[in-house]
Amino acid sequence: MNRITYEYPKDGKYGRYGGKFAPETLMPALEELEKAYLRFKDDPEFKKKLKYYLEKFAGRPTPLYYAANLTGKLGGPKIYLKREDLAHGGAHKINNTIGQALLAKKMGKTRIIAETGAGQHGVATAMACAALGLKAEIYMGAEDMKRQRLNVFRMRLLGAEVHPVESGSKTLKDAINEALRDWVTNVQTTYYLIGSVVGPHPYPMIVRDFQSVIGFEAKEQILAQESRLPDAVVACIGGGSNAIGIFYPFLEDKDVELYGIEAAGEGLHTGRHAASLCAGSEGVFHGMLSYVLQDENGQILTTHSISAGLDYPGVGPEHSFLKSIGRVKYDAVTDEEALEAFLQLSKVEGIIPALEPCHALAYAKKLAEKMGRDEILLVNLSGRGDKDVEVVANRLGVKI
Amino acid sequence: MSNISSTFNRLRKNSEGALIAYVTGGDPSPKYTPKIVKALVEGGVDIVEIGIPFSDPIADGPVIQASDVRALSAGTTPTMVLNIVRELKKTIETPIVLLTYYNIIFRKGVGRFLEEASKSSVDGIIVADLPVEEASEYKEYAEEKGIDTIFLAAPSTSSERLEKIVNMDSGFLYLISVFGVTGMRDHVAQLTIQTLKRIRQYTVNRIPLAVGFGISKPDHVRTIISYGAEGAIVGSAFVKIIEENQNDLPILLDRLTKYAREMKEATKLIS
């Protein structure tokens, strides 16, 4: 592999991916956001505040857990879990919402809008906003609101307003459309707190930077516990924020293999999946040039996954770039495989994982078969599964 | 000189503004679109914008979103819209401008899309989510094919950006009159008039300035023309007529023509 420096984005681009494909009304706001971010990200006072909230409010650092039982069961490499499920709110999403909410405050914005799919980003936004005294309004697809009633109630408990989105497929992509329409209308007073490494520049960069705390911690922890780097790192990918978060600090360690796992839903051949990188093509969607699921005319397709958090027809542009240079290997696992991993981790390790990282766990199982006992495999356990028990029970035909 | 530029020149000589009408191609069905366009032209519309429907129109309000859904449900494709334009241009001289989102162009391939647009005698293109920063390849092909590239300016656009936009723009400049998405509004906002005055300083004697978003009454047209706009862009109001009368073609066409005539009358104000 050629020597690559990861000093991008350059002009908002990751190779040929990314960019700013936004309506003119938003262009000045994106410029303002980039300027503010570049100014504050290295500001000692900002960094101190961010560190304070990440530690005292979000509970960081999260542990790196040696999954001895799973390791024994699979009989391959030593498996470590980065326990983002133990972060406040039950997922990695809080890393980004705290960072962006602090930035919004610095920019003098008082109203925060966000989109949410499964509700995890909505909950994390509502938490950060409540803690920092900001008003949060969350757009959520009406279909997702039905699937994730508990998270809707949690957001409301946290003081956020939840707007149902009735357009299109009534899921995450439509919630983003509606949040963008709100932002176009209220751009002077409102900060759009996007939840993944997607959207027009500078969002993919900002979200990646805030999420890279996962990888920096994991790297330090594995060095402390094993005195060496892992041989492979696996993470699930919807928009791709937890994956970029854990991959980013390992990108230049070329002996560490990186695997990004998408949702194959009912199988890639069925068309009912959410695997943009594995089964999509290049397109321009939600402000970025990246891989998207679209028909031959450029219309964006609806997606399917057992996990609402991966149910998105696009993916962060940095992933498209990492695919193009071969630095990260992208693959996909089905609903069925993810479900098996869900049941296995719960029983074997006493940890109920969210359905999203179950995709990473399912792939880790396959990978473990090809790895030796002296190797180390790191899995990003991006969230806990309490929110998913109803979905899983239904799927198993169990009444609760 | 492009067909769009000469249209503005002719209108200027007559002390008239341009009435620019938007409809979504294929709404409610592709076979209606040629008739709808002809009804608009009969009502005096000076430039027709035809939208190529997109699944995720983030700059559009509920009325145009619904028209995209109708058009896509009726099976409308970008190629169909291009074919409709090609047929129309055999019988009408009125400039036709395509309006769409960038993925529609990108998916076909920028070069191929512009090639086909040129074969269909498309006069200009507006792309709702393509700012000047991302437009160099598109601009190059469009220039080669002699198709006008109509960019947008907004109340938030700074003078620095405006200079870049005006330099890359041709045909006319599309001024988004408010913060928001497309849709009908009751009044012309104070912000619209302020923005119009500010932006006009950069466009006067360089490129015609047309104002859109929220323009739906003759009064709105008179107001913006009196403040120096050279064109009024009316979209959601026409699309609403289509939505309400989609099941009765003769009434639909008649209402479009009547409404266009009323709006066109309001452009003849320049003294």
XYZ file of C-alpha atoms in Angstrom:
671
model
C 0.000 0.000 0.000
C 1.185 3.493 -0.812
C 2.074 5.769 2.021
C -0.969 7.861 2.754
C -1.192 10.807 5.032
C -4.530 11.302 6.631
C -4.311 15.045 6.702
C -7.639 15.490 5.026
C -10.205 16.719 4.346
C -8.668 19.117 1.875
C -11.251 21.652 0.700
C -13.846 19.487 2.385
C -12.930 16.431 0.300
C -11.717 12.951 1.210
C -10.139 12.003 -2.072
C -13.021 12.635 -4.439
C -15.661 12.111 -1.738
C -17.402 14.536 0.598
C -17.800 18.155 -0.383
C -20.594 20.614 0.230
C -23.601 19.897 -1.968
C -25.993 22.151 -0.102
C -28.610 24.754 -1.003
C -27.126 28.248 -1.254
C -29.000 29.405 1.869
C -26.924 27.004 3.977
C -23.531 27.709 2.447
C -22.740 30.736 4.652
C -23.821 28.759 7.736
C -21.489 25.900 6.803
C -18.640 28.365 6.391
C -19.451 29.929 9.759
C -19.549 26.498 11.395
C -16.186 25.500 9.951
C -14.580 28.728 11.069
C -15.977 28.394 14.586
C -14.925 24.760 14.843
C -11.363 25.415 13.685
C -11.133 28.260 16.141
C -12.416 26.380 19.182
C -11.174 22.834 18.681
C -7.697 23.620 20.002
C -8.829 26.326 22.388
C -7.634 25.287 25.893
C -10.809 26.444 27.583
C -13.034 24.590 25.085
C -10.944 21.432 25.432
C -11.095 21.649 29.211
C -14.882 21.942 29.154
C -15.231 19.073 26.692
C -12.971 16.884 28.826
C -14.954 17.794 31.929
C -18.309 16.826 30.427
C -16.951 13.684 28.778
C -15.556 12.502 32.131
C -18.066 13.686 34.681
C -21.252 13.658 32.631
C -20.751 10.996 29.968
C -18.638 8.652 32.118
C -15.498 8.469 29.984
C -13.171 6.773 29.537
C -15.281 3.713 28.844
C -13.599 0.404 29.755
C -11.824 -1.883 27.345
C -13.103 -5.284 28.417
C -11.412 -8.589 27.765
C -14.286 -10.874 26.770
C -12.743 -14.056 28.189
C -15.871 -16.196 27.856
C -16.490 -15.291 24.232
C -12.806 -15.758 23.487
C -12.944 -19.255 25.007
C -16.112 -20.096 23.133
C -14.744 -19.042 19.756
C -11.323 -20.559 20.407
C -9.465 -17.979 18.352
C -7.940 -14.554 19.069
C -8.282 -12.663 22.333
C -11.435 -10.565 21.959
C -11.633 -7.149 23.531
C -14.783 -5.024 23.658
C -14.684 -1.238 23.725
C -17.566 -0.621 26.088
C -19.367 2.355 24.531
C -22.543 0.728 25.850
C -21.455 2.040 29.234
C -21.324 5.667 28.125
C -24.144 7.894 29.408
C -27.307 7.212 27.433
C -26.111 3.764 26.474
C -24.225 4.500 23.277
C -21.291 6.364 21.736
C -23.608 9.121 20.500
C -23.018 11.305 23.565
C -19.350 11.924 22.558
C -20.526 13.891 19.562
C -23.560 15.627 21.059
C -21.595 17.028 24.004
C -18.916 18.321 21.629
C -21.307 19.904 19.165
C -23.608 21.322 21.847
C -20.612 23.041 23.438
C -19.645 24.376 20.015
C -23.193 25.639 19.409
C -23.065 27.458 22.709
C -19.767 29.073 21.790
C -21.355 30.194 18.525
C -24.191 31.838 20.426
C -26.909 29.542 19.053
C -29.710 28.783 21.489
C -31.915 26.448 19.480
C -30.653 22.990 18.532
C -32.244 20.713 15.985
C -31.306 17.109 15.290
C -32.532 14.072 13.408
C -32.760 10.623 14.863
C -33.337 7.115 13.528
C -33.394 4.621 16.382
C -33.633 7.501 18.813
C -30.135 7.124 20.271
C -28.814 10.325 18.743
C -32.036 12.110 19.691
C -31.672 10.978 23.294
C -27.982 11.924 23.376
C -28.812 15.351 21.913
C -31.579 15.878 24.454
C -29.186 14.917 27.272
C -26.415 17.243 26.140
C -28.866 20.096 25.600
C -30.492 19.661 29.001
C -27.070 19.631 30.658
C -25.955 22.752 28.819
C -29.238 24.666 29.015
C -30.099 24.547 25.305
C -33.474 23.973 23.648
C -33.606 20.752 21.612
C -36.042 19.830 18.834
C -35.723 16.383 17.326
C -37.014 15.190 13.950
C -37.920 11.522 13.856
C -39.638 9.453 11.182
C -43.187 8.517 12.177
C -42.378 4.876 11.382
C -39.292 4.961 13.651
C -41.355 6.597 16.418
C -43.578 3.519 16.411
C -40.592 1.142 16.488
C -38.803 3.068 19.230
C -41.558 4.389 21.498
C -39.368 4.167 24.568
C -36.759 6.519 23.151
C -39.457 9.013 22.131
C -40.611 9.118 25.746
C -37.020 9.417 26.994
C -36.415 12.431 24.742
C -39.563 14.088 26.048
C -38.552 13.371 29.656
C -35.272 15.110 28.903
C -37.154 18.218 27.811
C -36.809 17.858 24.049
C -39.593 18.407 21.563
C -40.031 15.493 19.121
C -41.450 16.254 15.659
C -42.875 13.273 13.756
C -41.850 13.201 10.076
C -44.584 11.911 7.778
C -42.833 12.374 4.418
C -41.176 9.693 2.269
C -40.377 6.407 3.995
C -40.908 8.062 7.417
C -37.480 6.895 8.614
C -34.025 8.369 9.211
C -33.377 9.774 5.734
C -36.677 11.666 5.825
C -35.907 12.941 9.316
C -32.642 14.375 7.928
C -34.539 15.964 5.003
C -36.934 17.619 7.433
C -34.130 18.790 9.749
C -32.382 20.332 6.719
C -35.632 22.114 5.749
C -35.933 23.466 9.276
C -32.306 24.600 9.162
C -32.797 26.410 5.840
C -35.710 28.252 7.449
C -34.141 29.066 10.822
C -30.459 29.118 9.979
C -29.815 32.450 11.707
C -30.727 31.203 15.179
C -30.435 27.457 14.921
C -27.607 24.947 15.157
C -28.098 21.667 13.289
C -26.512 18.948 15.413
C -26.036 16.116 12.961
C -25.613 12.658 14.460
C -23.196 10.863 12.193
C -20.184 11.440 9.935
C -22.506 12.417 7.089
C -23.808 15.626 5.518
C -21.938 18.487 3.890
C -18.457 19.502 5.024
C -17.507 20.294 7.810
C -19.914 17.856 9.529
C -18.140 14.591 8.665
C -14.895 16.057 10.008
C -16.400 17.510 13.184
C -18.295 14.345 14.103
C -15.240 12.173 13.366
C -13.050 14.340 15.572
C -15.489 14.169 18.493
C -15.946 10.410 18.059
C -12.237 9.654 17.717
C -12.039 9.752 21.509
C -13.186 6.101 21.251
C -10.133 5.061 19.265
C -7.622 7.155 21.185
C -8.803 5.626 24.459
C -8.875 2.108 23.025
C -5.352 2.446 21.704
C -4.008 3.593 25.051
C -5.951 0.880 26.870
C -4.834 -1.990 24.680
C -1.222 -0.830 24.964
C -1.581 -0.741 28.751
C -3.277 -4.165 28.917
C -1.450 -6.080 26.188
C 1.613 -3.920 25.509
C 0.819 -4.041 21.806
C -1.693 -2.963 19.198
C -4.576 -5.215 18.143
C -4.346 -7.229 14.913
C -7.827 -6.279 13.825
C -10.559 -3.798 14.739
C -14.220 -4.354 13.829
C -17.064 -1.833 13.965
C -20.578 -1.593 12.517
C -21.528 1.023 9.934
C -24.740 2.903 9.296
C -23.653 6.493 8.722
C -20.359 5.342 10.185
C -19.607 7.497 13.241
C -18.675 4.812 15.774
C -16.540 3.107 13.134
C -14.623 6.244 12.166
C -14.331 7.009 15.877
C -12.488 3.786 16.618
C -10.641 3.491 13.249
C -9.250 6.990 12.995
C -6.405 6.704 15.520
C -5.360 3.376 13.927
C -5.349 4.493 10.277
C -1.597 4.953 10.116
C -0.841 1.707 11.981
C -0.722 -0.381 8.860
C -0.439 -3.702 10.676
C -3.849 -3.168 12.259
C -6.554 -4.480 9.958
C -9.790 -2.514 10.003
C -13.238 -3.938 9.214
C -16.428 -1.917 8.745
C -19.599 -3.996 8.816
C -22.848 -2.892 7.204
C -26.384 -4.219 7.535
C -27.138 -6.875 4.924
C -30.735 -7.023 6.224
C -32.476 -9.986 4.633
C -29.460 -10.515 2.349
C -27.679 -8.332 -0.203
C -29.293 -10.255 -3.076
C -32.832 -9.482 -1.797
C -32.462 -5.720 -2.138
C -33.767 -5.424 1.419
C -30.672 -4.155 3.198
C -28.814 -0.961 4.133
C -25.325 -1.729 2.771
C -24.333 1.414 0.837
C -20.627 0.566 0.604
C -21.064 -3.119 -0.221
C -24.003 -2.877 -2.614
C -24.437 0.820 -3.486
C -22.877 3.211 -5.956
C -21.450 6.719 -5.939
C -24.008 9.464 -5.590
C -24.697 12.879 -4.108
C -27.076 12.783 -1.171
C -27.582 14.853 1.970
C -24.864 17.267 0.966
C -22.073 14.782 0.260
C -20.597 12.735 -2.552
C -20.379 9.204 -1.209
C -21.734 5.692 -1.702
C -25.527 5.601 -1.673
C -28.293 3.130 -2.360
C -30.089 4.434 -5.433
C -31.855 3.243 -8.553
C -30.500 3.685 -12.079
C -32.112 7.141 -12.293
C -30.527 8.481 -9.116
C -33.596 8.153 -6.884
C -32.616 7.211 -3.332
C -33.906 3.811 -2.226
C -35.553 2.868 1.014
C -33.533 0.554 3.200
C -34.102 -2.301 5.578
C -32.277 -3.469 8.667
C -33.333 -5.119 11.908
C -31.431 -2.307 13.577
C -32.945 1.149 13.101
C -29.544 2.757 13.713
C -28.072 1.238 10.539
C -31.188 1.865 8.433
C -29.756 4.636 6.213
C -29.159 4.674 2.429
C -25.919 6.682 2.579
C -22.596 6.531 4.413
C -19.956 8.996 5.559
C -17.630 10.166 2.753
C -14.500 9.258 4.688
C -15.588 5.611 4.579
C -16.019 5.836 0.811
C -12.474 7.161 0.639
C -11.081 4.469 2.948
C -12.796 1.882 0.752
C -11.315 3.400 -2.399
C -7.755 3.202 -1.056
C -8.320 -0.237 0.484
C -7.374 0.822 4.011
C -10.583 -0.528 5.528
C -12.306 -3.713 4.422
C -16.084 -3.369 4.231
C -18.455 -6.281 4.487
C -22.031 -6.917 5.610
C -23.924 -9.363 7.835
C -27.629 -10.200 7.834
C -30.378 -9.546 10.385
C -30.263 -13.230 11.250
C -26.518 -13.250 11.949
C -26.796 -10.071 14.030
C -29.600 -11.620 16.059
C -27.504 -14.704 16.783
C -24.689 -12.474 18.028
C -27.175 -10.602 20.203
C -28.274 -13.797 21.908
C -24.748 -15.150 22.233
C -23.152 -12.084 23.841
C -26.063 -11.702 26.260
C -25.752 -15.305 27.441
C -21.995 -15.771 27.330
C -20.741 -12.395 28.565
C -23.678 -10.987 30.519
C -23.826 -7.978 28.211
C -26.942 -7.167 26.169
C -25.583 -5.387 23.087
C -27.506 -3.024 20.818
C -28.468 -4.609 17.479
C -26.122 -2.219 15.644
C -22.818 -3.535 17.108
C -24.233 -7.071 16.845
C -23.306 -6.717 13.182
C -19.688 -6.149 14.220
C -19.885 -9.033 16.707
C -21.296 -11.392 14.080
C -18.460 -10.536 11.732
C -15.897 -10.861 14.530
C -17.073 -14.449 14.945
C -16.298 -15.197 11.282
C -12.992 -13.389 11.501
C -12.006 -15.274 14.675
C -12.087 -18.554 12.737
C -9.238 -17.321 10.585
C -7.132 -15.822 13.362
C -4.662 -17.410 15.757
C -4.868 -17.605 19.550
C -1.926 -15.243 19.901
C -3.755 -12.504 18.028
C -5.949 -9.690 19.344
C -9.329 -8.697 17.948
C -10.959 -5.454 19.083
C -14.708 -4.922 18.641
C -16.429 -1.602 19.146
C -19.483 -2.317 21.265
C -21.132 0.949 20.309
C -24.283 0.670 22.411
C -26.358 -1.370 24.811
C -29.377 -3.375 23.790
C -32.082 -2.341 26.250
C -33.795 -0.358 23.488
C -33.911 -3.468 21.296
C -35.397 -6.083 23.599
C -38.908 -5.529 22.243
C -37.743 -5.927 18.631
C -35.845 -9.085 19.543
C -38.762 -10.542 21.525
C -41.110 -9.952 18.567
C -38.634 -11.542 16.239
C -38.357 -14.596 18.486
C -42.134 -14.732 18.839
C -41.937 -14.163 22.592
C -44.660 -12.134 24.327
C -43.327 -9.769 27.017
C -26.911 35.271 -27.299
C -28.883 32.595 -25.474
C -32.597 32.196 -25.845
C -33.021 33.191 -22.181
C -30.932 36.366 -22.530
C -32.797 37.481 -25.631
C -36.108 36.878 -23.851
C -35.041 39.223 -21.055
C -33.821 41.788 -23.598
C -37.115 41.739 -25.435
C -39.083 42.123 -22.205
C -36.827 44.937 -21.030
C -37.560 46.863 -24.216
C -41.268 46.453 -23.535
C -40.801 47.500 -19.900
C -41.986 44.142 -18.672
C -40.671 41.650 -16.159
C -40.487 37.954 -16.965
C -43.020 35.531 -15.592
C -41.168 32.294 -14.889
C -43.384 29.327 -14.063
C -42.305 26.079 -12.411
C -44.034 22.730 -12.730
C -42.711 19.283 -11.865
C -42.173 17.128 -14.949
C -44.443 14.105 -14.939
C -46.906 15.548 -12.409
C -49.488 14.097 -12.203
C -48.370 11.925 -15.113
C -45.797 12.322 -17.921
C -48.463 12.520 -20.612
C -49.943 15.672 -18.991
C -46.720 17.661 -18.950
C -46.657 18.831 -22.610
C -50.255 20.032 -22.312
C -49.527 21.756 -19.014
C -46.521 23.568 -20.477
C -48.518 24.702 -23.489
C -51.293 25.991 -21.202
C -48.699 28.026 -19.300
C -47.258 29.463 -22.501
C -50.743 30.337 -23.699
C -51.258 32.266 -20.457
C -48.183 34.364 -21.257
C -45.459 32.625 -19.252
C -42.083 33.857 -20.550
C -39.838 31.051 -19.296
C -40.909 27.576 -18.196
C -39.025 25.687 -15.505
C -39.611 21.941 -15.569
C -38.536 19.983 -12.526
C -37.017 16.529 -12.824
C -38.526 14.841 -9.777
C -36.165 13.649 -7.022
C -36.915 11.325 -4.120
C -35.428 13.653 -1.489
C -36.074 17.301 -2.398
C -34.559 19.024 0.651
C -35.058 22.592 -0.611
C -38.759 22.113 -1.278
C -41.815 22.641 0.876
C -44.826 20.299 1.127
C -46.555 21.340 -2.141
C -43.602 20.581 -4.422
C -42.612 17.521 -2.351
C -46.084 16.112 -3.038
C -45.681 16.808 -6.756
C -42.390 14.871 -6.777
C -44.162 11.945 -5.149
C -46.967 12.066 -7.766
C -44.493 12.279 -10.647
C -42.309 9.453 -9.348
C -45.336 7.261 -8.621
C -46.386 7.819 -12.223
C -43.025 6.383 -13.288
C -41.366 9.613 -14.411
C -37.632 9.309 -15.152
C -35.035 11.954 -16.064
C -34.927 10.571 -19.616
C -38.693 10.950 -19.958
C -38.510 14.594 -18.905
C -35.694 15.222 -21.395
C -37.801 13.613 -24.130
C -40.820 15.722 -23.217
C -38.686 18.859 -23.543
C -37.345 17.728 -26.920
C -40.860 17.257 -28.263
C -42.060 20.565 -26.812
C -39.178 22.523 -28.292
C -40.270 21.440 -31.756
C -43.405 23.541 -31.383
C -42.670 26.315 -28.876
C -39.898 28.893 -28.733
C -40.357 29.758 -25.069
C -37.137 29.039 -23.147
C -37.271 25.862 -21.081
C -35.153 25.478 -17.985
C -34.672 22.230 -16.078
C -34.672 22.322 -12.307
C -33.403 19.380 -10.303
C -31.059 18.069 -7.623
C -27.485 17.177 -8.403
C -27.750 13.424 -7.943
C -30.064 13.218 -10.975
C -27.298 14.747 -13.118
C -24.429 12.945 -11.372
C -26.066 9.535 -11.755
C -26.352 9.865 -15.524
C -22.856 11.337 -15.655
C -22.426 15.103 -15.872
C -21.142 15.002 -19.463
C -23.832 12.645 -20.670
C -26.629 14.541 -18.949
C -25.606 17.819 -20.565
C -25.174 16.124 -23.910
C -28.745 14.815 -23.721
C -30.056 18.136 -22.411
C -28.429 19.853 -25.339
C -30.004 17.413 -27.799
C -33.364 18.234 -26.187
C -32.710 21.976 -26.744
C -32.812 22.708 -23.012
C -32.019 26.410 -22.561
C -30.829 26.428 -18.970
C -30.435 24.330 -15.824
C -30.944 25.104 -12.145
C -29.552 22.685 -9.546
C -30.978 23.243 -6.063
C -28.058 21.684 -4.181
C -25.073 22.577 -6.346
C -23.239 25.635 -5.033
C -20.528 27.284 -7.155
C -17.774 25.545 -5.150
C -18.804 22.139 -6.535
C -19.841 23.267 -9.995
C -16.668 23.552 -12.072
C -17.080 20.309 -14.036
C -20.786 20.953 -14.610
C -20.114 24.532 -15.687
C -17.485 23.428 -18.182
C -19.783 20.934 -19.918
C -22.736 23.342 -19.874
C -20.689 26.103 -21.427
C -19.483 23.735 -24.136
C -23.092 22.823 -24.914
C -24.331 26.414 -24.752
C -26.714 25.736 -21.884
C -27.221 28.513 -19.349
C -26.212 27.691 -15.760
C -28.599 29.443 -13.431
C -27.279 29.647 -9.881
C -29.063 30.767 -6.741
C -28.431 33.527 -4.237
C -30.039 33.767 -0.789
C -30.544 36.414 1.877
C -27.552 34.912 3.686
C -25.222 35.133 0.683
C -22.303 37.492 1.374
C -20.943 39.974 -1.157
C -17.830 37.817 -1.568
C -19.884 34.752 -2.471
C -22.151 36.820 -4.661
C -19.221 37.917 -6.782
C -18.248 34.261 -7.352
C -21.836 33.309 -8.107
C -22.431 36.114 -10.593
C -19.191 35.203 -12.375
C -20.305 31.606 -12.891
C -23.922 32.423 -13.609
C -25.614 32.784 -16.976
C -29.204 33.301 -18.178
C -30.498 34.870 -14.993
C -29.727 34.807 -11.282
C -32.320 33.061 -9.099
C -32.789 34.993 -5.886
C -34.271 32.964 -3.032
C -36.409 35.623 -1.416
C -36.645 34.282 2.136
C -35.070 31.922 4.651
C -36.947 28.725 3.999
C -38.127 26.158 1.511
C -40.377 26.645 -1.514
C -44.027 27.374 -0.812
C -46.717 30.022 -1.015
C -46.605 32.918 1.416
C -49.064 35.737 2.178
C -46.830 38.777 1.847
C -43.557 39.839 0.334
C -41.325 40.042 3.400
C -39.332 43.135 4.275
C -36.272 40.873 4.102
C -37.071 40.085 0.467
C -37.083 43.744 -0.487
C -33.862 44.440 1.436
C -32.163 41.443 -0.126
C -33.391 42.365 -3.578
C -31.984 45.879 -3.230
C -28.655 44.600 -1.930
C -28.187 41.871 -4.519
C -29.337 44.035 -7.405
C -26.229 46.183 -6.951
C -24.158 43.206 -8.062
C -26.334 42.110 -10.948
C -27.459 45.345 -12.546
C -26.161 45.600 -16.124
C -24.584 42.147 -15.728
C -27.339 39.559 -15.446
C -31.129 39.607 -15.024
C -32.306 39.017 -11.471
C -35.397 36.879 -10.867
C -37.020 36.355 -7.489
C -38.607 33.129 -6.302
C -39.923 31.310 -3.181
C -43.305 32.476 -1.908
C -44.383 34.518 -4.946
C -48.024 33.572 -5.505
C -50.142 36.728 -6.008
C -50.168 39.504 -8.628
C -49.375 41.945 -5.824
C -46.196 40.049 -4.968
C -45.120 40.247 -8.592
C -45.760 43.982 -8.773
C -43.833 44.579 -5.551
C -40.678 42.734 -6.556
C -40.692 44.147 -10.093
C -41.071 47.652 -8.715
C -37.966 47.074 -6.588
C -35.912 46.119 -9.598
C -36.401 42.401 -10.149
C -36.523 41.475 -13.831
C -38.387 38.246 -13.295
C -40.841 36.619 -10.912
C -40.575 32.857 -10.357
C -43.823 31.161 -9.408
C -43.775 27.487 -8.496
C -45.900 26.162 -5.652
C -48.982 28.147 -6.729
C -48.970 26.484 -10.167
C -48.228 23.094 -8.663
C -51.110 23.541 -6.209
C -53.489 24.098 -9.170
C -52.237 20.832 -10.658
C -52.723 19.021 -7.355
C -56.291 20.303 -6.918
C -57.419 19.610 -10.478
C -55.410 16.530 -11.379
C -58.540 14.521 -12.132
C -60.034 16.975 -14.603
C -57.607 17.873 -17.377
C -59.663 20.539 -19.212
C -60.366 22.460 -15.996
C -56.734 22.046 -14.915
C -55.390 23.523 -18.150
C -57.915 26.331 -18.120
C -57.062 27.325 -14.529
C -53.316 27.273 -15.265
C -53.769 29.556 -18.273
C -56.035 31.970 -16.381
C -53.731 32.183 -13.379
C -50.692 32.657 -15.630
C -52.464 35.467 -17.495
C -53.306 37.217 -14.224
C -49.717 36.931 -12.980
C -48.272 37.970 -16.350
C -50.366 41.138 -16.327
C -48.686 42.080 -13.034
C -45.233 41.992 -14.617
C -46.127 44.855 -16.958
C -45.473 47.537 -14.442
C -42.124 48.987 -15.346
C -42.472 52.685 -16.075
